[in-house]
Amino acid sequence: MNTDLHELELLLRSRFPIVVIETHEELRVLELFRRLTPQLGKAVLHWSATEGLVWSAASPRLEIDNGNSHNAQHMEPDKVLKHIKGVRQGSIFILKDFHPYLDEPLNVRLLREIALAHEANQHTVVLLSPSIKLPEELKRLCARFALSLPTYEKLRSLVEAEARTWSKEIGGKVKADKQALEQLVRNLQGLTTEDARRLARSAIYNDGAITHSDIAEVQQAKYRLLDMDGLLSFEYETAQFGEVGGLHNLKHWLGSRKKPFIEPDNRYGLKPPKGILLLGVQGGGKSLAAKAVAGAWGVPLLRLDFAALYNKFFGETERNLRDSLKMAEVMAPCVLWIDEIEKGIATDTHDSGTSRRVLGTLLTWMAERRDRVFLVATANDIQSLPPELIRKGRMDEIFFVDLPETTEREEIFRIHVEKRKQPVSNFNFAELARAAAGFSGSEIEQAVVAGLYAALADDRPLDNALILHEIGKTQPLSVVMAEKLRALREWAANRTVPAQGERSA
């Protein structure tokens, strides 16, 4: 609070004519102004569409409104602006939820005239709303102020205070798993104090305990509060590494970087890992691996849909991307998954440079971000990726996800058979793996699924024969797209790290 108080006072003393504050914490902002009023020596008045223009409780009663504490003539937006324009003594006017009225040319012009006359009238107009889109006429006359978000330590104190309140009300003690408590506090970061308090209270009052089962609910509730309008989707089902067959190099790499990401340690000058690019054939398990990172690390998984970003209006696509990346930072620590990234940033001479600007926005964010957002990008077509993205330093590592080898195919068959609650003793996984040479992970899964459908249709148990029959009917992508796969492997040979490990001869 003291930092916010200092920053706001500096901003007001810098004599900007209009101060914009976008927040849902209206009461917190009003409290800051109440505490600042004695130092500023100015009258402070509030306006809302329901109450008109009223004095702040702590404001000195300067002669600016004929002594009236409430004036019905000042209820309408244009009338209050005309009144402010006519006041001769420098004052602070806080206009609450004024954003709908910024579409009116008259109101915009009145605000502009008040701001342009600042040297004479010394007024400060504060636009206080949850969201404000400024007209071009006002942008250069405004300064923005943002409330600080609570620190980790403050959030932990907040959760502990809610636990004590529950104990007093119920008469018991909150059961708390230490690791779950720390994870809960980390997932509350990026929220306002009141939003964090409500989510913490919900987690505790649900069952009088703080456990790992609360984390997913808090993550989902936090995402809903951000309301990204479909630009970022929250992936509710995140896989564990046990559901991903093979990819042993990738698993080891991620395992060694989990702790530095979740619990950064600056003693050795190491920064949290930034992200990886997964390159490979379709159906090779890249998307499942992206989900598994979030599941194994116990953090939210956000998926960025490039198709939803693009907008026909100039500059809107880049703004959508910036907003999405900003929201990902609010969700930190998290994993941000961009599937088939080449489709969103491949250079195209027919899109008026939008793809190039999107790429520039993404690269700038990748270079400058400080929040713990781990980027997992997947790609099928390396030829479409711009060289700026894949050069060393943009990502921590580039992994090539090849088709699974024999032992990996056995593991994948076993995973999908167990996932569908089939007794593993009924299967010869080595035989299935040999028959499915050249199959991707998704093609193996479909063979198991198709075999199970056939088993249900014939009212018989699933066995090797049914799966082998489905394998025999399938023409894998490694055959259909053999030339493309060969070219991809040749490109990746000396430029990427094999996700599976070194392949046998």
mmCIF file with all atom_site columns, N, CA and C in Angstrom, residues 138-192:
data_model
loop_
_atom_site.group_PDB
_atom_site.id
_atom_site.type_symbol
_atom_site.label_atom_id
_atom_site.label_alt_id
_atom_site.label_comp_id
_atom_site.label_asym_id
_atom_site.label_entity_id
_atom_site.label_seq_id
_atom_site.pdbx_PDB_ins_code
_atom_site.Cartn_x
_atom_site.Cartn_y
_atom_site.Cartn_z
_atom_site.occupancy
_atom_site.B_iso_or_equiv
_atom_site.pdbx_formal_charge
_atom_site.auth_seq_id
_atom_site.auth_comp_id
_atom_site.auth_asym_id
_atom_site.auth_atom_id
_atom_site.pdbx_PDB_model_num
ATOM 1   N N  . LEU A 1 138 ? -7.426  11.812  -26.546 1.00 0.00 ? 138 LEU A N  1
ATOM 2   C CA . LEU A 1 138 ? -7.047  11.967  -25.137 1.00 0.00 ? 138 LEU A CA 1
ATOM 3   C C  . LEU A 1 138 ? -5.761  11.243  -24.754 1.00 0.00 ? 138 LEU A C  1
ATOM 4   N N  . LYS A 1 139 ? -5.286  10.318  -25.589 1.00 0.00 ? 139 LYS A N  1
ATOM 5   C CA . LYS A 1 139 ? -4.190  9.431   -25.189 1.00 0.00 ? 139 LYS A CA 1
ATOM 6   C C  . LYS A 1 139 ? -2.949  10.178  -24.729 1.00 0.00 ? 139 LYS A C  1
ATOM 7   N N  . ARG A 1 140 ? -2.569  11.241  -25.425 1.00 0.00 ? 140 ARG A N  1
ATOM 8   C CA . ARG A 1 140 ? -1.333  11.946  -25.078 1.00 0.00 ? 140 ARG A CA 1
ATOM 9   C C  . ARG A 1 140 ? -1.498  12.903  -23.904 1.00 0.00 ? 140 ARG A C  1
ATOM 10  N N  . LEU A 1 141 ? -2.699  13.016  -23.413 1.00 0.00 ? 141 LEU A N  1
ATOM 11  C CA . LEU A 1 141 ? -2.951  13.892  -22.268 1.00 0.00 ? 141 LEU A CA 1
ATOM 12  C C  . LEU A 1 141 ? -3.093  13.096  -20.972 1.00 0.00 ? 141 LEU A C  1
ATOM 13  N N  . CYS A 1 142 ? -2.920  11.787  -21.070 1.00 0.00 ? 142 CYS A N  1
ATOM 14  C CA . CYS A 1 142 ? -3.193  10.901  -19.930 1.00 0.00 ? 142 CYS A CA 1
ATOM 15  C C  . CYS A 1 142 ? -1.927  10.233  -19.407 1.00 0.00 ? 142 CYS A C  1
ATOM 16  N N  . ALA A 1 143 ? -1.960  9.916   -18.135 1.00 0.00 ? 143 ALA A N  1
ATOM 17  C CA . ALA A 1 143 ? -0.953  9.049   -17.517 1.00 0.00 ? 143 ALA A CA 1
ATOM 18  C C  . ALA A 1 143 ? -1.703  7.903   -16.859 1.00 0.00 ? 143 ALA A C  1
ATOM 19  N N  . ARG A 1 144 ? -1.095  6.739   -16.837 1.00 0.00 ? 144 ARG A N  1
ATOM 20  C CA . ARG A 1 144 ? -1.750  5.571   -16.252 1.00 0.00 ? 144 ARG A CA 1
ATOM 21  C C  . ARG A 1 144 ? -1.131  5.210   -14.900 1.00 0.00 ? 144 ARG A C  1
ATOM 22  N N  . PHE A 1 145 ? -1.985  4.774   -14.000 1.00 0.00 ? 145 PHE A N  1
ATOM 23  C CA . PHE A 1 145 ? -1.536  4.294   -12.693 1.00 0.00 ? 145 PHE A CA 1
ATOM 24  C C  . PHE A 1 145 ? -2.111  2.900   -12.480 1.00 0.00 ? 145 PHE A C  1
ATOM 25  N N  . ALA A 1 146 ? -1.259  1.981   -12.040 1.00 0.00 ? 146 ALA A N  1
ATOM 26  C CA . ALA A 1 146 ? -1.708  0.607   -11.795 1.00 0.00 ? 146 ALA A CA 1
ATOM 27  C C  . ALA A 1 146 ? -1.414  0.220   -10.352 1.00 0.00 ? 146 ALA A C  1
ATOM 28  N N  . LEU A 1 147 ? -2.394  -0.333  -9.698  1.00 0.00 ? 147 LEU A N  1
ATOM 29  C CA . LEU A 1 147 ? -2.194  -0.840  -8.338  1.00 0.00 ? 147 LEU A CA 1
ATOM 30  C C  . LEU A 1 147 ? -1.223  -2.017  -8.372  1.00 0.00 ? 147 LEU A C  1
ATOM 31  N N  . SER A 1 148 ? -0.366  -2.084  -7.388  1.00 0.00 ? 148 SER A N  1
ATOM 32  C CA . SER A 1 148 ? 0.551   -3.221  -7.311  1.00 0.00 ? 148 SER A CA 1
ATOM 33  C C  . SER A 1 148 ? -0.218  -4.466  -6.856  1.00 0.00 ? 148 SER A C  1
ATOM 34  N N  . LEU A 1 149 ? 0.274   -5.620  -7.297  1.00 0.00 ? 149 LEU A N  1
ATOM 35  C CA . LEU A 1 149 ? -0.340  -6.882  -6.876  1.00 0.00 ? 149 LEU A CA 1
ATOM 36  C C  . LEU A 1 149 ? 0.351   -7.393  -5.622  1.00 0.00 ? 149 LEU A C  1
ATOM 37  N N  . PRO A 1 150 ? -0.345  -8.142  -4.797  1.00 0.00 ? 150 PRO A N  1
ATOM 38  C CA . PRO A 1 150 ? 0.261   -8.623  -3.548  1.00 0.00 ? 150 PRO A CA 1
ATOM 39  C C  . PRO A 1 150 ? 1.443   -9.549  -3.808  1.00 0.00 ? 150 PRO A C  1
ATOM 40  N N  . THR A 1 151 ? 2.460   -9.451  -2.969  1.00 0.00 ? 151 THR A N  1
ATOM 41  C CA . THR A 1 151 ? 3.648   -10.292 -3.082  1.00 0.00 ? 151 THR A CA 1
ATOM 42  C C  . THR A 1 151 ? 3.347   -11.706 -2.578  1.00 0.00 ? 151 THR A C  1
ATOM 43  N N  . TYR A 1 152 ? 4.304   -12.608 -2.810  1.00 0.00 ? 152 TYR A N  1
ATOM 44  C CA . TYR A 1 152 ? 4.159   -13.985 -2.328  1.00 0.00 ? 152 TYR A CA 1
ATOM 45  C C  . TYR A 1 152 ? 3.965   -13.983 -0.812  1.00 0.00 ? 152 TYR A C  1
ATOM 46  N N  . GLU A 1 153 ? 4.774   -13.178 -0.113  1.00 0.00 ? 153 GLU A N  1
ATOM 47  C CA . GLU A 1 153 ? 4.705   -13.152 1.349   1.00 0.00 ? 153 GLU A CA 1
ATOM 48  C C  . GLU A 1 153 ? 3.343   -12.648 1.824   1.00 0.00 ? 153 GLU A C  1
ATOM 49  N N  . LYS A 1 154 ? 2.823   -11.620 1.146   1.00 0.00 ? 154 LYS A N  1
ATOM 50  C CA . LYS A 1 154 ? 1.514   -11.091 1.551   1.00 0.00 ? 154 LYS A CA 1
ATOM 51  C C  . LYS A 1 154 ? 0.406   -12.103 1.271   1.00 0.00 ? 154 LYS A C  1
ATOM 52  N N  . LEU A 1 155 ? 0.523   -12.807 0.152   1.00 0.00 ? 155 LEU A N  1
ATOM 53  C CA . LEU A 1 155 ? -0.479  -13.823 -0.175  1.00 0.00 ? 155 LEU A CA 1
ATOM 54  C C  . LEU A 1 155 ? -0.451  -14.963 0.837   1.00 0.00 ? 155 LEU A C  1
ATOM 55  N N  . ARG A 1 156 ? 0.737   -15.357 1.238   1.00 0.00 ? 156 ARG A N  1
ATOM 56  C CA . ARG A 1 156 ? 0.827   -16.430 2.247   1.00 0.00 ? 156 ARG A CA 1
ATOM 57  C C  . ARG A 1 156 ? 0.197   -15.982 3.564   1.00 0.00 ? 156 ARG A C  1
ATOM 58  N N  . SER A 1 157 ? 0.465   -14.731 3.948   1.00 0.00 ? 157 SER A N  1
ATOM 59  C CA . SER A 1 157 ? -0.156  -14.208 5.173   1.00 0.00 ? 157 SER A CA 1
ATOM 60  C C  . SER A 1 157 ? -1.668  -14.163 5.036   1.00 0.00 ? 157 SER A C  1
ATOM 61  N N  . LEU A 1 158 ? -2.128  -13.814 3.834   1.00 0.00 ? 158 LEU A N  1
ATOM 62  C CA . LEU A 1 158 ? -3.565  -13.755 3.571   1.00 0.00 ? 158 LEU A CA 1
ATOM 63  C C  . LEU A 1 158 ? -4.204  -15.137 3.730   1.00 0.00 ? 158 LEU A C  1
ATOM 64  N N  . VAL A 1 159 ? -3.582  -16.167 3.155   1.00 0.00 ? 159 VAL A N  1
ATOM 65  C CA . VAL A 1 159 ? -4.107  -17.531 3.261   1.00 0.00 ? 159 VAL A CA 1
ATOM 66  C C  . VAL A 1 159 ? -4.109  -17.975 4.714   1.00 0.00 ? 159 VAL A C  1
ATOM 67  N N  . GLU A 1 160 ? -3.037  -17.672 5.431   1.00 0.00 ? 160 GLU A N  1
ATOM 68  C CA . GLU A 1 160 ? -2.951  -18.067 6.852   1.00 0.00 ? 160 GLU A CA 1
ATOM 69  C C  . GLU A 1 160 ? -4.010  -17.341 7.681   1.00 0.00 ? 160 GLU A C  1
ATOM 70  N N  . ALA A 1 161 ? -4.277  -16.066 7.320   1.00 0.00 ? 161 ALA A N  1
ATOM 71  C CA . ALA A 1 161 ? -5.318  -15.314 8.037   1.00 0.00 ? 161 ALA A CA 1
ATOM 72  C C  . ALA A 1 161 ? -6.694  -15.918 7.786   1.00 0.00 ? 161 ALA A C  1
ATOM 73  N N  . GLU A 1 162 ? -6.960  -16.339 6.544   1.00 0.00 ? 162 GLU A N  1
ATOM 74  C CA . GLU A 1 162 ? -8.235  -16.994 6.241   1.00 0.00 ? 162 GLU A CA 1
ATOM 75  C C  . GLU A 1 162 ? -8.367  -18.320 6.980   1.00 0.00 ? 162 GLU A C  1
ATOM 76  N N  . ALA A 1 163 ? -7.257  -19.025 7.123   1.00 0.00 ? 163 ALA A N  1
ATOM 77  C CA . ALA A 1 163 ? -7.274  -20.302 7.864   1.00 0.00 ? 163 ALA A CA 1
ATOM 78  C C  . ALA A 1 163 ? -7.595  -20.054 9.342   1.00 0.00 ? 163 ALA A C  1
ATOM 79  N N  . ARG A 1 164 ? -7.018  -18.995 9.913   1.00 0.00 ? 164 ARG A N  1
ATOM 80  C CA . ARG A 1 164 ? -7.305  -18.672 11.315  1.00 0.00 ? 164 ARG A CA 1
ATOM 81  C C  . ARG A 1 164 ? -8.772  -18.271 11.495  1.00 0.00 ? 164 ARG A C  1
ATOM 82  N N  . THR A 1 165 ? -9.306  -17.513 10.527  1.00 0.00 ? 165 THR A N  1
ATOM 83  C CA . THR A 1 165 ? -10.719 -17.113 10.601  1.00 0.00 ? 165 THR A CA 1
ATOM 84  C C  . THR A 1 165 ? -11.618 -18.341 10.562  1.00 0.00 ? 165 THR A C  1
ATOM 85  N N  . TRP A 1 166 ? -11.304 -19.286 9.669   1.00 0.00 ? 166 TRP A N  1
ATOM 86  C CA . TRP A 1 166 ? -12.099 -20.522 9.583   1.00 0.00 ? 166 TRP A CA 1
ATOM 87  C C  . TRP A 1 166 ? -12.037 -21.283 10.903  1.00 0.00 ? 166 TRP A C  1
ATOM 88  N N  . SER A 1 167 ? -10.840 -21.348 11.503  1.00 0.00 ? 167 SER A N  1
ATOM 89  C CA . SER A 1 167 ? -10.671 -22.086 12.764  1.00 0.00 ? 167 SER A CA 1
ATOM 90  C C  . SER A 1 167 ? -11.520 -21.479 13.874  1.00 0.00 ? 167 SER A C  1
ATOM 91  N N  . LYS A 1 168 ? -11.581 -20.130 13.905  1.00 0.00 ? 168 LYS A N  1
ATOM 92  C CA . LYS A 1 168 ? -12.388 -19.477 14.943  1.00 0.00 ? 168 LYS A CA 1
ATOM 93  C C  . LYS A 1 168 ? -13.874 -19.727 14.730  1.00 0.00 ? 168 LYS A C  1
ATOM 94  N N  . GLU A 1 169 ? -14.299 -19.702 13.473  1.00 0.00 ? 169 GLU A N  1
ATOM 95  C CA . GLU A 1 169 ? -15.725 -19.870 13.174  1.00 0.00 ? 169 GLU A CA 1
ATOM 96  C C  . GLU A 1 169 ? -16.179 -21.308 13.394  1.00 0.00 ? 169 GLU A C  1
ATOM 97  N N  . ILE A 1 170 ? -15.360 -22.259 12.971  1.00 0.00 ? 170 ILE A N  1
ATOM 98  C CA . ILE A 1 170 ? -15.759 -23.670 13.013  1.00 0.00 ? 170 ILE A CA 1
ATOM 99  C C  . ILE A 1 170 ? -15.324 -24.354 14.304  1.00 0.00 ? 170 ILE A C  1
ATOM 100 N N  . GLY A 1 171 ? -14.222 -23.847 14.874  1.00 0.00 ? 171 GLY A N  1
ATOM 101 C CA . GLY A 1 171 ? -13.738 -24.456 16.102  1.00 0.00 ? 171 GLY A CA 1
ATOM 102 C C  . GLY A 1 171 ? -12.773 -25.603 15.877  1.00 0.00 ? 171 GLY A C  1
ATOM 103 N N  . GLY A 1 172 ? -12.214 -25.720 14.704  1.00 0.00 ? 172 GLY A N  1
ATOM 104 C CA . GLY A 1 172 ? -11.222 -26.755 14.410  1.00 0.00 ? 172 GLY A CA 1
ATOM 105 C C  . GLY A 1 172 ? -9.985  -26.133 13.816  1.00 0.00 ? 172 GLY A C  1
ATOM 106 N N  . LYS A 1 173 ? -9.074  -26.977 13.409  1.00 0.00 ? 173 LYS A N  1
ATOM 107 C CA . LYS A 1 173 ? -7.829  -26.503 12.818  1.00 0.00 ? 173 LYS A CA 1
ATOM 108 C C  . LYS A 1 173 ? -7.776  -26.910 11.356  1.00 0.00 ? 173 LYS A C  1
ATOM 109 N N  . VAL A 1 174 ? -7.368  -25.974 10.510  1.00 0.00 ? 174 VAL A N  1
ATOM 110 C CA . VAL A 1 174 ? -7.260  -26.263 9.081   1.00 0.00 ? 174 VAL A CA 1
ATOM 111 C C  . VAL A 1 174 ? -6.110  -27.228 8.844   1.00 0.00 ? 174 VAL A C  1
ATOM 112 N N  . LYS A 1 175 ? -6.406  -28.316 8.140   1.00 0.00 ? 175 LYS A N  1
ATOM 113 C CA . LYS A 1 175 ? -5.359  -29.266 7.779   1.00 0.00 ? 175 LYS A CA 1
ATOM 114 C C  . LYS A 1 175 ? -4.663  -28.757 6.522   1.00 0.00 ? 175 LYS A C  1
ATOM 115 N N  . ALA A 1 176 ? -3.355  -28.622 6.596   1.00 0.00 ? 176 ALA A N  1
ATOM 116 C CA . ALA A 1 176 ? -2.627  -28.051 5.464   1.00 0.00 ? 176 ALA A CA 1
ATOM 117 C C  . ALA A 1 176 ? -1.386  -28.868 5.150   1.00 0.00 ? 176 ALA A C  1
ATOM 118 N N  . ASP A 1 177 ? -1.324  -29.336 3.918   1.00 0.00 ? 177 ASP A N  1
ATOM 119 C CA . ASP A 1 177 ? -0.114  -29.965 3.400   1.00 0.00 ? 177 ASP A CA 1
ATOM 120 C C  . ASP A 1 177 ? 0.846   -28.838 3.008   1.00 0.00 ? 177 ASP A C  1
ATOM 121 N N  . LYS A 1 178 ? 2.074   -28.854 3.541   1.00 0.00 ? 178 LYS A N  1
ATOM 122 C CA . LYS A 1 178 ? 3.015   -27.757 3.333   1.00 0.00 ? 178 LYS A CA 1
ATOM 123 C C  . LYS A 1 178 ? 3.260   -27.490 1.852   1.00 0.00 ? 178 LYS A C  1
ATOM 124 N N  . GLN A 1 179 ? 3.473   -28.555 1.090   1.00 0.00 ? 179 GLN A N  1
ATOM 125 C CA . GLN A 1 179 ? 3.730   -28.395 -0.342  1.00 0.00 ? 179 GLN A CA 1
ATOM 126 C C  . GLN A 1 179 ? 2.506   -27.842 -1.059  1.00 0.00 ? 179 GLN A C  1
ATOM 127 N N  . ALA A 1 180 ? 1.319   -28.327 -0.676  1.00 0.00 ? 180 ALA A N  1
ATOM 128 C CA . ALA A 1 180 ? 0.078   -27.836 -1.289  1.00 0.00 ? 180 ALA A CA 1
ATOM 129 C C  . ALA A 1 180 ? -0.149  -26.371 -0.941  1.00 0.00 ? 180 ALA A C  1
ATOM 130 N N  . LEU A 1 181 ? 0.198   -25.974 0.296   1.00 0.00 ? 181 LEU A N  1
ATOM 131 C CA . LEU A 1 181 ? 0.046   -24.579 0.705   1.00 0.00 ? 181 LEU A CA 1
ATOM 132 C C  . LEU A 1 181 ? 0.919   -23.673 -0.151  1.00 0.00 ? 181 LEU A C  1
ATOM 133 N N  . GLU A 1 182 ? 2.170   -24.066 -0.350  1.00 0.00 ? 182 GLU A N  1
ATOM 134 C CA . GLU A 1 182 ? 3.082   -23.264 -1.170  1.00 0.00 ? 182 GLU A CA 1
ATOM 135 C C  . GLU A 1 182 ? 2.592   -23.178 -2.612  1.00 0.00 ? 182 GLU A C  1
ATOM 136 N N  . GLN A 1 183 ? 2.067   -24.295 -3.119  1.00 0.00 ? 183 GLN A N  1
ATOM 137 C CA . GLN A 1 183 ? 1.566   -24.313 -4.493  1.00 0.00 ? 183 GLN A CA 1
ATOM 138 C C  . GLN A 1 183 ? 0.317   -23.442 -4.620  1.00 0.00 ? 183 GLN A C  1
ATOM 139 N N  . LEU A 1 184 ? -0.531  -23.464 -3.600  1.00 0.00 ? 184 LEU A N  1
ATOM 140 C CA . LEU A 1 184 ? -1.733  -22.623 -3.603  1.00 0.00 ? 184 LEU A CA 1
ATOM 141 C C  . LEU A 1 184 ? -1.348  -21.149 -3.653  1.00 0.00 ? 184 LEU A C  1
ATOM 142 N N  . VAL A 1 185 ? -0.389  -20.762 -2.823  1.00 0.00 ? 185 VAL A N  1
ATOM 143 C CA . VAL A 1 185 ? 0.042   -19.359 -2.788  1.00 0.00 ? 185 VAL A CA 1
ATOM 144 C C  . VAL A 1 185 ? 0.637   -18.948 -4.131  1.00 0.00 ? 185 VAL A C  1
ATOM 145 N N  . ARG A 1 186 ? 1.441   -19.823 -4.734  1.00 0.00 ? 186 ARG A N  1
ATOM 146 C CA . ARG A 1 186 ? 2.029   -19.512 -6.044  1.00 0.00 ? 186 ARG A CA 1
ATOM 147 C C  . ARG A 1 186 ? 0.948   -19.292 -7.092  1.00 0.00 ? 186 ARG A C  1
ATOM 148 N N  . ASN A 1 187 ? -0.115  -20.073 -7.022  1.00 0.00 ? 187 ASN A N  1
ATOM 149 C CA . ASN A 1 187 ? -1.183  -19.961 -8.014  1.00 0.00 ? 187 ASN A CA 1
ATOM 150 C C  . ASN A 1 187 ? -2.087  -18.761 -7.763  1.00 0.00 ? 187 ASN A C  1
ATOM 151 N N  . LEU A 1 188 ? -2.002  -18.155 -6.585  1.00 0.00 ? 188 LEU A N  1
ATOM 152 C CA . LEU A 1 188 ? -2.755  -16.930 -6.306  1.00 0.00 ? 188 LEU A CA 1
ATOM 153 C C  . LEU A 1 188 ? -2.019  -15.690 -6.790  1.00 0.00 ? 188 LEU A C  1
ATOM 154 N N  . GLN A 1 189 ? -0.738  -15.842 -7.121  1.00 0.00 ? 189 GLN A N  1
ATOM 155 C CA . GLN A 1 189 ? 0.032   -14.702 -7.605  1.00 0.00 ? 189 GLN A CA 1
ATOM 156 C C  . GLN A 1 189 ? -0.555  -14.184 -8.916  1.00 0.00 ? 189 GLN A C  1
ATOM 157 N N  . GLY A 1 190 ? -0.547  -12.872 -9.063  1.00 0.00 ? 190 GLY A N  1
ATOM 158 C CA . GLY A 1 190 ? -1.118  -12.246 -10.257 1.00 0.00 ? 190 GLY A CA 1
ATOM 159 C C  . GLY A 1 190 ? -2.550  -11.788 -10.060 1.00 0.00 ? 190 GLY A C  1
ATOM 160 N N  . LEU A 1 191 ? -3.153  -12.155 -8.927  1.00 0.00 ? 191 LEU A N  1
ATOM 161 C CA . LEU A 1 191 ? -4.517  -11.728 -8.629  1.00 0.00 ? 191 LEU A CA 1
ATOM 162 C C  . LEU A 1 191 ? -4.506  -10.538 -7.681  1.00 0.00 ? 191 LEU A C  1
ATOM 163 N N  . THR A 1 192 ? -5.585  -9.789  -7.674  1.00 0.00 ? 192 THR A N  1
ATOM 164 C CA . THR A 1 192 ? -5.736  -8.714  -6.703  1.00 0.00 ? 192 THR A CA 1
ATOM 165 C C  . THR A 1 192 ? -5.918  -9.316  -5.316  1.00 0.00 ? 192 THR A C  1
#
